[in-house]
PDB file of C-alpha atoms and ligand atoms in Angstrom:
ATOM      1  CA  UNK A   1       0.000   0.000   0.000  1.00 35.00           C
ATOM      2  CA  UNK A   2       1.457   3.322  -0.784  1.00 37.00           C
ATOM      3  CA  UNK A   3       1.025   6.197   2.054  1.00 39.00           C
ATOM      4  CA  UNK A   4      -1.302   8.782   1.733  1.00 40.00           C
ATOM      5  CA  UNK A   5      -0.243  11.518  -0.257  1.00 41.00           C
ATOM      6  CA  UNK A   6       1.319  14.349   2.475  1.00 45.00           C
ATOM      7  CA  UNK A   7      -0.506  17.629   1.320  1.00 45.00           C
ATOM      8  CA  UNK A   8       1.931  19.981   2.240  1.00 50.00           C
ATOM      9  CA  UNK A   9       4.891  18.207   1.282  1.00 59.00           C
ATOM     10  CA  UNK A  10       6.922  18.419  -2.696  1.00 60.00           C
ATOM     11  CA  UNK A  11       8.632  15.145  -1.911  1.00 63.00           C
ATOM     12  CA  UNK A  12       6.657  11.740  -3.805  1.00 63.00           C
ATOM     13  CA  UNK A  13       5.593   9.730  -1.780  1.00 66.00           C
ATOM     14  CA  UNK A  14       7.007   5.577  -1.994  1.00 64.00           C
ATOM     15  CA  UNK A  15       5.335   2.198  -0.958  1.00 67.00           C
ATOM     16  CA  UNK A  16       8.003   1.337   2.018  1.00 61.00           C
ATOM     17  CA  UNK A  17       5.149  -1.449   3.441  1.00 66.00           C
ATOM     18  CA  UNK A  18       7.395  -4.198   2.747  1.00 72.00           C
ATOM     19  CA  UNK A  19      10.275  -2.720   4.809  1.00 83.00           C
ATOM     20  CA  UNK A  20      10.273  -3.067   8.578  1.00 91.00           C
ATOM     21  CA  UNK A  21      10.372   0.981   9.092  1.00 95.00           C
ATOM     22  CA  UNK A  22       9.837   2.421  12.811  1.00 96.00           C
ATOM     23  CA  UNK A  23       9.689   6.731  12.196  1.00 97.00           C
ATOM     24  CA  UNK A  24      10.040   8.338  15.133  1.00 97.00           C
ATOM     25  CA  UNK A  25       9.430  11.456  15.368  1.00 97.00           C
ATOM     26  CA  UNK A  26       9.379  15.503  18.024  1.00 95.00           C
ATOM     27  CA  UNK A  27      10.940  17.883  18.876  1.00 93.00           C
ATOM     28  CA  UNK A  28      14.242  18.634  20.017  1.00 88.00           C
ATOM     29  CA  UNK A  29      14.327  17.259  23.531  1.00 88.00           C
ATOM     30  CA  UNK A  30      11.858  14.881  23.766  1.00 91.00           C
ATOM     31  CA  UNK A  31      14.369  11.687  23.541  1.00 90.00           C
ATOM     32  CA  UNK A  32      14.415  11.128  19.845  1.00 92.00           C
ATOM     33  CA  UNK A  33      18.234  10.038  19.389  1.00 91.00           C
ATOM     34  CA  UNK A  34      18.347   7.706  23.094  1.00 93.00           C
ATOM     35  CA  UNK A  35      15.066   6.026  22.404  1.00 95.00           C
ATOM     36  CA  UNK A  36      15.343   5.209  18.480  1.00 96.00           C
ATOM     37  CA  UNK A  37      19.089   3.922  19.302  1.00 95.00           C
ATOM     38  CA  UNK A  38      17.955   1.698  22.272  1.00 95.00           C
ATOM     39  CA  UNK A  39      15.194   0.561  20.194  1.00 96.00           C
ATOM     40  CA  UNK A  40      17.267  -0.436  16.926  1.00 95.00           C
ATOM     41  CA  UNK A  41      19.801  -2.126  19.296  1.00 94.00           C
ATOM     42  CA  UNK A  42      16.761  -4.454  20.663  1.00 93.00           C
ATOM     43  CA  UNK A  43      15.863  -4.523  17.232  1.00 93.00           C
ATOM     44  CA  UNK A  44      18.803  -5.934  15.919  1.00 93.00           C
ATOM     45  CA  UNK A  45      18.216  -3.148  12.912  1.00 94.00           C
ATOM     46  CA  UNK A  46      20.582   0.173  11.910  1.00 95.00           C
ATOM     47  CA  UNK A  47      19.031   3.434  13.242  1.00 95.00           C
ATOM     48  CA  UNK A  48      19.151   6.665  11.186  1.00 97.00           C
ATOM     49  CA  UNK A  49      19.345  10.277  12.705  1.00 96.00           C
ATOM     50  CA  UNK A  50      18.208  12.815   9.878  1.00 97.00           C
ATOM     51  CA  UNK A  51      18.470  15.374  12.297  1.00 96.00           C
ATOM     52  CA  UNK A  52      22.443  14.871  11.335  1.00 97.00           C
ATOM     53  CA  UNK A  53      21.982  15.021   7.908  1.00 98.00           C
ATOM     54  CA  UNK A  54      20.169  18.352   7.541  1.00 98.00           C
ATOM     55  CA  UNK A  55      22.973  19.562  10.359  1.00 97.00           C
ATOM     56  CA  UNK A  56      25.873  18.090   7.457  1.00 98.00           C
ATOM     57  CA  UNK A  57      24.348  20.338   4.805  1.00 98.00           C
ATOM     58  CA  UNK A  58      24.389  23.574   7.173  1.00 98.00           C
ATOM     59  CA  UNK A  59      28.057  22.179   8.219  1.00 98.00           C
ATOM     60  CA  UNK A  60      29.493  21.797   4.324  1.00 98.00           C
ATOM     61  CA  UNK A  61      27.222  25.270   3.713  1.00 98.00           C
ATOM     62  CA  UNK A  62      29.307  27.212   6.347  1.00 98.00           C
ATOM     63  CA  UNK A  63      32.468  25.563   5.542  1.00 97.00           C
ATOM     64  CA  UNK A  64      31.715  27.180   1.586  1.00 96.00           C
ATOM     65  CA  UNK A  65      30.755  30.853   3.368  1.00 97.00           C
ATOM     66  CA  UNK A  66      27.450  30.547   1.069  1.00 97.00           C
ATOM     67  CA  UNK A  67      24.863  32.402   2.534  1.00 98.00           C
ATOM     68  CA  UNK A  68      22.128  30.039   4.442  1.00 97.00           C
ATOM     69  CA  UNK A  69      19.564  31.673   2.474  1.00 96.00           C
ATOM     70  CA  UNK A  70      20.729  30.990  -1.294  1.00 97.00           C
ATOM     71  CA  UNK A  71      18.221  28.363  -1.604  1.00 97.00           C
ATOM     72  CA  UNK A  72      19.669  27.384  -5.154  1.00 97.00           C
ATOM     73  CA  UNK A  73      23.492  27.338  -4.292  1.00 98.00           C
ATOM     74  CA  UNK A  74      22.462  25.469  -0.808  1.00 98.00           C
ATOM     75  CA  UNK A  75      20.058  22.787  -2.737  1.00 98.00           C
ATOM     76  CA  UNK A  76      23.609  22.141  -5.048  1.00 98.00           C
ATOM     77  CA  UNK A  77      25.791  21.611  -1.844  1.00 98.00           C
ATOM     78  CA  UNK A  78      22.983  18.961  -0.900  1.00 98.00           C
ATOM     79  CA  UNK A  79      22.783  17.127  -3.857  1.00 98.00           C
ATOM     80  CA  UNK A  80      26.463  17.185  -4.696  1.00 97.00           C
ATOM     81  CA  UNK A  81      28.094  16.673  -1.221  1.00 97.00           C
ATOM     82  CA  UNK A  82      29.636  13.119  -0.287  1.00 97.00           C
ATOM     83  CA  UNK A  83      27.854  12.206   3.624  1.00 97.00           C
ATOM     84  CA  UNK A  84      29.155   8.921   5.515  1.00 96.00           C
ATOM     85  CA  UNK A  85      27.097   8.563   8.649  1.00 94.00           C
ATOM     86  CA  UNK A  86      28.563   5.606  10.609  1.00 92.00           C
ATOM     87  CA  UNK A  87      27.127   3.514  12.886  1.00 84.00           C
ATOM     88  CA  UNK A  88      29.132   5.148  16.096  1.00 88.00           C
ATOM     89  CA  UNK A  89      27.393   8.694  14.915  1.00 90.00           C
ATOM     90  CA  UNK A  90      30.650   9.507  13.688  1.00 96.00           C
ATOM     91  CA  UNK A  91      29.686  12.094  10.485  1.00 97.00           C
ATOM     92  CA  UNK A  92      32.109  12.592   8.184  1.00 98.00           C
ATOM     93  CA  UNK A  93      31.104  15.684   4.919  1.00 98.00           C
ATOM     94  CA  UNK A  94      33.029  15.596   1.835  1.00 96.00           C
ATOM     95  CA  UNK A  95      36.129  13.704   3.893  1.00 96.00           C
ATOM     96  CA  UNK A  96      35.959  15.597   6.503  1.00 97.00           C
ATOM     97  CA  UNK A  97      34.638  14.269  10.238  1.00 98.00           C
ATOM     98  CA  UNK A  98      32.094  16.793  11.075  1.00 98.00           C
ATOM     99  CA  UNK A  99      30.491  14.785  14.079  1.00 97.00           C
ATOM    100  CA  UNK A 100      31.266  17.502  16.829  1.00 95.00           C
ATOM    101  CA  UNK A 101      30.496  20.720  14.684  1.00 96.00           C
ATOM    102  CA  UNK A 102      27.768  19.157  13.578  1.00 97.00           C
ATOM    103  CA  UNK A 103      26.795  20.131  17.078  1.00 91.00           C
ATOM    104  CA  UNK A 104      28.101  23.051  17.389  1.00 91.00           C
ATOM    105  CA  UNK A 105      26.373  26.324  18.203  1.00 88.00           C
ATOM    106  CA  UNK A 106      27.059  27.841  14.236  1.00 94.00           C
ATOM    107  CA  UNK A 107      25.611  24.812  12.890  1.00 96.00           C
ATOM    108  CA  UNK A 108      22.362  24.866  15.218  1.00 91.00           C
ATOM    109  CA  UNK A 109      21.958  28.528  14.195  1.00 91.00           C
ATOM    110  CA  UNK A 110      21.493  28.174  10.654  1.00 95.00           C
ATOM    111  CA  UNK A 111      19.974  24.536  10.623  1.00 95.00           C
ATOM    112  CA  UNK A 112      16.384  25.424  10.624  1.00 93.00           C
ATOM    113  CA  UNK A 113      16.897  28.088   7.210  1.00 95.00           C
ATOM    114  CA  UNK A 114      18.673  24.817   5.760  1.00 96.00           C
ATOM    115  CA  UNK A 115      15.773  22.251   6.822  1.00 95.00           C
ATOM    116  CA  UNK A 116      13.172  24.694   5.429  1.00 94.00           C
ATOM    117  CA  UNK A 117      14.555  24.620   1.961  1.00 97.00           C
ATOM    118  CA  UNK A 118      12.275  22.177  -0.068  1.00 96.00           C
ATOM    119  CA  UNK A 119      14.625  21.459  -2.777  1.00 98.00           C
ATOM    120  CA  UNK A 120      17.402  20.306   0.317  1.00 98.00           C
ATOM    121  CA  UNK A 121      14.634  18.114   1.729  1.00 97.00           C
ATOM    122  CA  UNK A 122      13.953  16.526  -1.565  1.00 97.00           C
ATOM    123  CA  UNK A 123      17.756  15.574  -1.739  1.00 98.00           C
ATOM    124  CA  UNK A 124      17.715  14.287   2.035  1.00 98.00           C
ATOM    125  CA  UNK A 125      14.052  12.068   1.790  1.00 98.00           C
ATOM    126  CA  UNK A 126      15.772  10.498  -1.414  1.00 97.00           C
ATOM    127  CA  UNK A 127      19.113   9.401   0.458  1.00 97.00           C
ATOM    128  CA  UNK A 128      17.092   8.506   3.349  1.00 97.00           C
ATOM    129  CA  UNK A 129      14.689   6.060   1.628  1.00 96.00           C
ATOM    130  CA  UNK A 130      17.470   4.738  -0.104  1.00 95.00           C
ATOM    131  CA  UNK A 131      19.662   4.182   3.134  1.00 96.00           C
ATOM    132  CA  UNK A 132      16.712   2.182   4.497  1.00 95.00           C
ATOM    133  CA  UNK A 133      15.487   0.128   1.023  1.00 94.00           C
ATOM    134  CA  UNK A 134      19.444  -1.324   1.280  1.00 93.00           C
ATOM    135  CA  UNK A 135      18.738  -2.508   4.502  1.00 93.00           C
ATOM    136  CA  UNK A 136      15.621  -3.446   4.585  1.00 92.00           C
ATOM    137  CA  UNK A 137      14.620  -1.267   6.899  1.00 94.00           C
ATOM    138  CA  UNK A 138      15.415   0.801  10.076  1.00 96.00           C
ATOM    139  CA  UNK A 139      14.873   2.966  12.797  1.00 97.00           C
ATOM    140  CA  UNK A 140      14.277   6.538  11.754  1.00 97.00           C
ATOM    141  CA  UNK A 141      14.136   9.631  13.628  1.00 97.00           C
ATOM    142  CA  UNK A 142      13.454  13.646  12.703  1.00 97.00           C
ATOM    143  CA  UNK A 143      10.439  15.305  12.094  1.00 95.00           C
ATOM    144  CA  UNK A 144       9.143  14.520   8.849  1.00 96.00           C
ATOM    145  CA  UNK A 145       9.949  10.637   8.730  1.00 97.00           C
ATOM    146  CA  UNK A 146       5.967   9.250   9.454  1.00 97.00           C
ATOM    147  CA  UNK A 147       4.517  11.740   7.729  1.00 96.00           C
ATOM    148  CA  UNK A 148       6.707  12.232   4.495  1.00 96.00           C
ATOM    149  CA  UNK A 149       9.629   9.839   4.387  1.00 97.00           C
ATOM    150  CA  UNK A 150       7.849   6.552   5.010  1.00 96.00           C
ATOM    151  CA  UNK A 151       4.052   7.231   5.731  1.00 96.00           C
ATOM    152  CA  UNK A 152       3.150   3.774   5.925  1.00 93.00           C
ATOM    153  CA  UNK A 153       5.836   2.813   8.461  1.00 95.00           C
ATOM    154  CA  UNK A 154       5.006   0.186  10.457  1.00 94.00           C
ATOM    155  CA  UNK A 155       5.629   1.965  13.515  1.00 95.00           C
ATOM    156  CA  UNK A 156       5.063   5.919  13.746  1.00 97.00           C
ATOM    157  CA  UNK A 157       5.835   6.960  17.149  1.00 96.00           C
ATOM    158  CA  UNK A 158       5.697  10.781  17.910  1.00 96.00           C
ATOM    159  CA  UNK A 159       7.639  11.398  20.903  1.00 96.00           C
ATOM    160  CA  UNK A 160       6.774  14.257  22.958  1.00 93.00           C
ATOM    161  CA  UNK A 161       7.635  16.271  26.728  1.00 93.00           C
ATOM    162  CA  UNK A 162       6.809  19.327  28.364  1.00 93.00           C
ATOM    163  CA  UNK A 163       8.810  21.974  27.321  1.00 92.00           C
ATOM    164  CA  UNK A 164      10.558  22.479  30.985  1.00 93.00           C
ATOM    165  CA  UNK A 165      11.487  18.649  30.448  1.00 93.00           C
ATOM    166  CA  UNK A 166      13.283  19.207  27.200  1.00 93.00           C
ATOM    167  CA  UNK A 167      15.392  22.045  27.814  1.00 93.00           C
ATOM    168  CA  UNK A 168      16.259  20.713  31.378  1.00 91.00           C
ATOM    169  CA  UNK A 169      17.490  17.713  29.134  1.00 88.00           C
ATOM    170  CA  UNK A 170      19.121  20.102  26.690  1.00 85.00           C
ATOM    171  CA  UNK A 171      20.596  22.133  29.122  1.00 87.00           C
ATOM    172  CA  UNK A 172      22.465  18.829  30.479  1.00 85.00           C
ATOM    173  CA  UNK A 173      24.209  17.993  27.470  1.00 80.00           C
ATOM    174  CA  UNK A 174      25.239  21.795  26.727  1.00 77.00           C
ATOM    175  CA  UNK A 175      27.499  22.818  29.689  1.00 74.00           C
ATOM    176  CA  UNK A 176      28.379  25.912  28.576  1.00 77.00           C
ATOM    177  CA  UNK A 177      25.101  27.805  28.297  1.00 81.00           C
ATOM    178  CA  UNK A 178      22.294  28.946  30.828  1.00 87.00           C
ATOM    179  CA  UNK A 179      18.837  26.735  31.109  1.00 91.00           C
ATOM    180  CA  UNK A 180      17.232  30.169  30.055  1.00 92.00           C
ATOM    181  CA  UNK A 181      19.191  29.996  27.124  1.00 90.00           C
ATOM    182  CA  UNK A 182      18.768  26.555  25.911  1.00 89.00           C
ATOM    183  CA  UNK A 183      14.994  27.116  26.996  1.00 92.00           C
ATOM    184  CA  UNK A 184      14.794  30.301  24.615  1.00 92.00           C
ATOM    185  CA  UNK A 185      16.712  28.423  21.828  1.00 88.00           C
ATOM    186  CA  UNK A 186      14.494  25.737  21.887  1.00 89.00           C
ATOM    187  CA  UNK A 187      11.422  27.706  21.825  1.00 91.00           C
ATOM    188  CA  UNK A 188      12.726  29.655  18.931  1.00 88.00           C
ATOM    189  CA  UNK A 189      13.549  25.962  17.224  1.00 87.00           C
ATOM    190  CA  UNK A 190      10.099  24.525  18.062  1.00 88.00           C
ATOM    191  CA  UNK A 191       8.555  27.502  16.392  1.00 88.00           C
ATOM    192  CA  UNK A 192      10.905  27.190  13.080  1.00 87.00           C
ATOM    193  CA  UNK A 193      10.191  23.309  12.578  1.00 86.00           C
ATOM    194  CA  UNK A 194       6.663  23.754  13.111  1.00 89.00           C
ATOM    195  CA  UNK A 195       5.673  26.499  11.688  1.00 89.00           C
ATOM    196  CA  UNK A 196       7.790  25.916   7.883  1.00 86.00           C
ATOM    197  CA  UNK A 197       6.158  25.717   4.861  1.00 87.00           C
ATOM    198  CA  UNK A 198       7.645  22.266   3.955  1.00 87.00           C
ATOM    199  CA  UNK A 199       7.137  19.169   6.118  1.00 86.00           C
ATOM    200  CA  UNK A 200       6.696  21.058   9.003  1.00 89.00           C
ATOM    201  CA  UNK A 201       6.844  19.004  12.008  1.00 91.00           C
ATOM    202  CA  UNK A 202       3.902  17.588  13.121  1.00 91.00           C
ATOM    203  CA  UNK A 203       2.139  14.343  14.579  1.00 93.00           C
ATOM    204  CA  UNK A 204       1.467  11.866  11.509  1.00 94.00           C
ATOM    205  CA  UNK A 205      -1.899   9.982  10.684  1.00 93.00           C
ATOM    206  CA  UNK A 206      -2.219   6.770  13.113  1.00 94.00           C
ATOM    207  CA  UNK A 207       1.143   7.863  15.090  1.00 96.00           C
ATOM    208  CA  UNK A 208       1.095   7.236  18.742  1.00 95.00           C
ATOM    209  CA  UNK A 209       1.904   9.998  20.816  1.00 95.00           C
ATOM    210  CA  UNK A 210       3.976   9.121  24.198  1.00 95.00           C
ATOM    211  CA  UNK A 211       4.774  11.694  26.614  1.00 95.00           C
ATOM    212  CA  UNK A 212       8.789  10.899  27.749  1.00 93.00           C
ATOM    213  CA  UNK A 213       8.148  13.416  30.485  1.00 93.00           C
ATOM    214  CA  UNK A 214       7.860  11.337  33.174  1.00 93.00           C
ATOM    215  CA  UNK A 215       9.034   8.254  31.536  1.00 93.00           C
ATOM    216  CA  UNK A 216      12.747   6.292  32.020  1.00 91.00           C
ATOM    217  CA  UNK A 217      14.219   5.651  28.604  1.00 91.00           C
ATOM    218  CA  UNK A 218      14.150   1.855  29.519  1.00 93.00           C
ATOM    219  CA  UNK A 219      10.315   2.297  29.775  1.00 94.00           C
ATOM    220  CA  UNK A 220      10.056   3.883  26.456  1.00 95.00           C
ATOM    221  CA  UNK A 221      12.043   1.177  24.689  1.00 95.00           C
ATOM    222  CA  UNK A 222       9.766  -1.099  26.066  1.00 95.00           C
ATOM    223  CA  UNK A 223       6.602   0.344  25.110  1.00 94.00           C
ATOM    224  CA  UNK A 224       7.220   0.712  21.883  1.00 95.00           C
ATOM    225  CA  UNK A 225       8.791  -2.811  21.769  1.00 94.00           C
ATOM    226  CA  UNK A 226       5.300  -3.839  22.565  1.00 94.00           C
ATOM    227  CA  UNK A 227       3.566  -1.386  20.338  1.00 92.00           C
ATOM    228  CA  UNK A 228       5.670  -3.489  17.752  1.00 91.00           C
ATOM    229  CA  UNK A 229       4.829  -7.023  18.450  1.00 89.00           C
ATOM    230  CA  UNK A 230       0.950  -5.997  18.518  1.00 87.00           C
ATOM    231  CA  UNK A 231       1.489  -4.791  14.488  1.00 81.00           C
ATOM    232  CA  UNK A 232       1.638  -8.600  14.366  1.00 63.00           C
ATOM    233  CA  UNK A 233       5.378  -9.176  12.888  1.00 53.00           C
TER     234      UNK A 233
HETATM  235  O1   DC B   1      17.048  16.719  15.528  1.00 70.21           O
HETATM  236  P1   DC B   1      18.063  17.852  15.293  1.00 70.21           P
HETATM  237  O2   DC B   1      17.969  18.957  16.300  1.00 70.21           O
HETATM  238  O3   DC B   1      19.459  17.358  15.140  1.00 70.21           O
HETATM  239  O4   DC B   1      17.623  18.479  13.882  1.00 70.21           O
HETATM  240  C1   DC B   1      18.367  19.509  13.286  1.00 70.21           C
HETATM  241  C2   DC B   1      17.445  20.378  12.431  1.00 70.21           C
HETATM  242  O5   DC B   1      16.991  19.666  11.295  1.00 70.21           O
HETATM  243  C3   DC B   1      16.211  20.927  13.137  1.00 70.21           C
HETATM  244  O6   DC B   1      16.038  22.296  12.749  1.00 70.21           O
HETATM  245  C4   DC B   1      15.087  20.109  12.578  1.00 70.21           C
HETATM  246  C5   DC B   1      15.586  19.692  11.218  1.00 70.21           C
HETATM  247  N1   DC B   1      15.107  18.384  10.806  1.00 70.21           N
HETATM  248  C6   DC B   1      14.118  18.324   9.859  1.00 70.21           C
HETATM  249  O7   DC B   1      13.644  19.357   9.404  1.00 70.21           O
HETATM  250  N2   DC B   1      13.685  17.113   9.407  1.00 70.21           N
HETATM  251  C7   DC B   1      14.197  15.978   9.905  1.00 70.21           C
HETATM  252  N3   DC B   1      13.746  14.807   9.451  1.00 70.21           N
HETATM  253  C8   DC B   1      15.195  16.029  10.904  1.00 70.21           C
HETATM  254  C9   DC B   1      15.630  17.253  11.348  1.00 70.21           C
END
């Protein structure tokens, strides 16, 4: 069965039924990267972060000094630049290992102008669907992944926690800044990823939603674990 077209989306859609997919998506904070690796490793399957991939573009686009904003020269760097994502997260852009910029404050700036560049995303859902068609699947994370990558995954989890919760968590990992920063940062992040023209993020058709909140990764892991064995495979 192939998914239901995504309205607001310029990317085709695929049939990716036969694949065992789980798309997990939310926003930044609410657990993405330690639940969909936990899960793959109980899985036994690879797990994919796009949120990397849209950060490599921004990385090789600052490397160039192009302008965030030229959506035509930044749509060429996508399309033309070489990406190895390996399985230790190590990210490596046109030979170069990118994996800590890639987290970097510059980087996180201009992301969002990046991920709201339609032609970009195009270039990204392509090399993501064919990541996960070699392997027969996957775990995928980001925003977009149940409702434009693989709509008819056979998991769609969207992943969600108060907004106190995330930046506490975000806060954590970022030493050097103030919770009222990373709480401002992520509010101005929420509001870029949801509020795009393309793919915005949002909760897909027949996701579930779980609140991480007040949940222990383990927990999570083993929810959705279950959620999996009830889609009968
Ligand atoms: O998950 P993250 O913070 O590493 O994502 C980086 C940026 O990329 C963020 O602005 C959201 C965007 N993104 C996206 O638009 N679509 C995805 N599938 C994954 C990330």
């Amino acid at each position: 069965m192939v998914g239901a077209p995504s309205a607001a989306s310029t990317v085709p859609d695929v049939d990716g039924s036969a694949l065992l997919v789980v798309a997990i998506d939310g926003p930044a904070g609410s657990g993405k990267t330690t639940v969909a690796r936990r899960l793959a490793d109980a899985l036994g399957v690879d797990y994919l972060d796009t949120g990397a991939m849209y950060r490599a573009v921004a990385f090789a686009v600052l490397g160039r000094g192009v302008d965030p904003s030229e959506d035509e020269t930044v749509a060429e760097i996508a399309r033309t630049m070489e990406l190895v994502l390996h399985r230790d997260g190590t990210v490596i852009v046109d030979g170069i290992d990118a994996t800590t910029q890639i987290r970097g404050p510059e980087v996180t700036r201009v992301v969002p102008t990046v991920a709201a560049n339609a032609a970009v995303r195009r270039e990204l859902v392509s090399r993501q669907r064919e990541w996960t068609h070699r392997r027969g699947g996957g775990v995928l994370e980001g925003r977009d992944i149940g409702t434009v990558v693989f709509p008819d995954a056979r998991l769609k989890i969207y992943l969600s926690a108060s907004p106190e919760v995330r930046a506490a968590r975000r806060a954590q990992e970022v030493t050097d800044l103030s919770y009222d920063a990373v709480a401002a940062d992520l509010a101005r992040r929420d509001a870029l990823d949801s509020g795009r023209q393309h793919d915005p993020l949002r909760r897909a058709d027949g996701a579930i939603e779980v609140d991480t909140s007040h949940l222990l990764i383990d927990e999570v892991v083993a929810l959705l674990v279950r959620e999996l064995d009830e889609t009968g495979e």
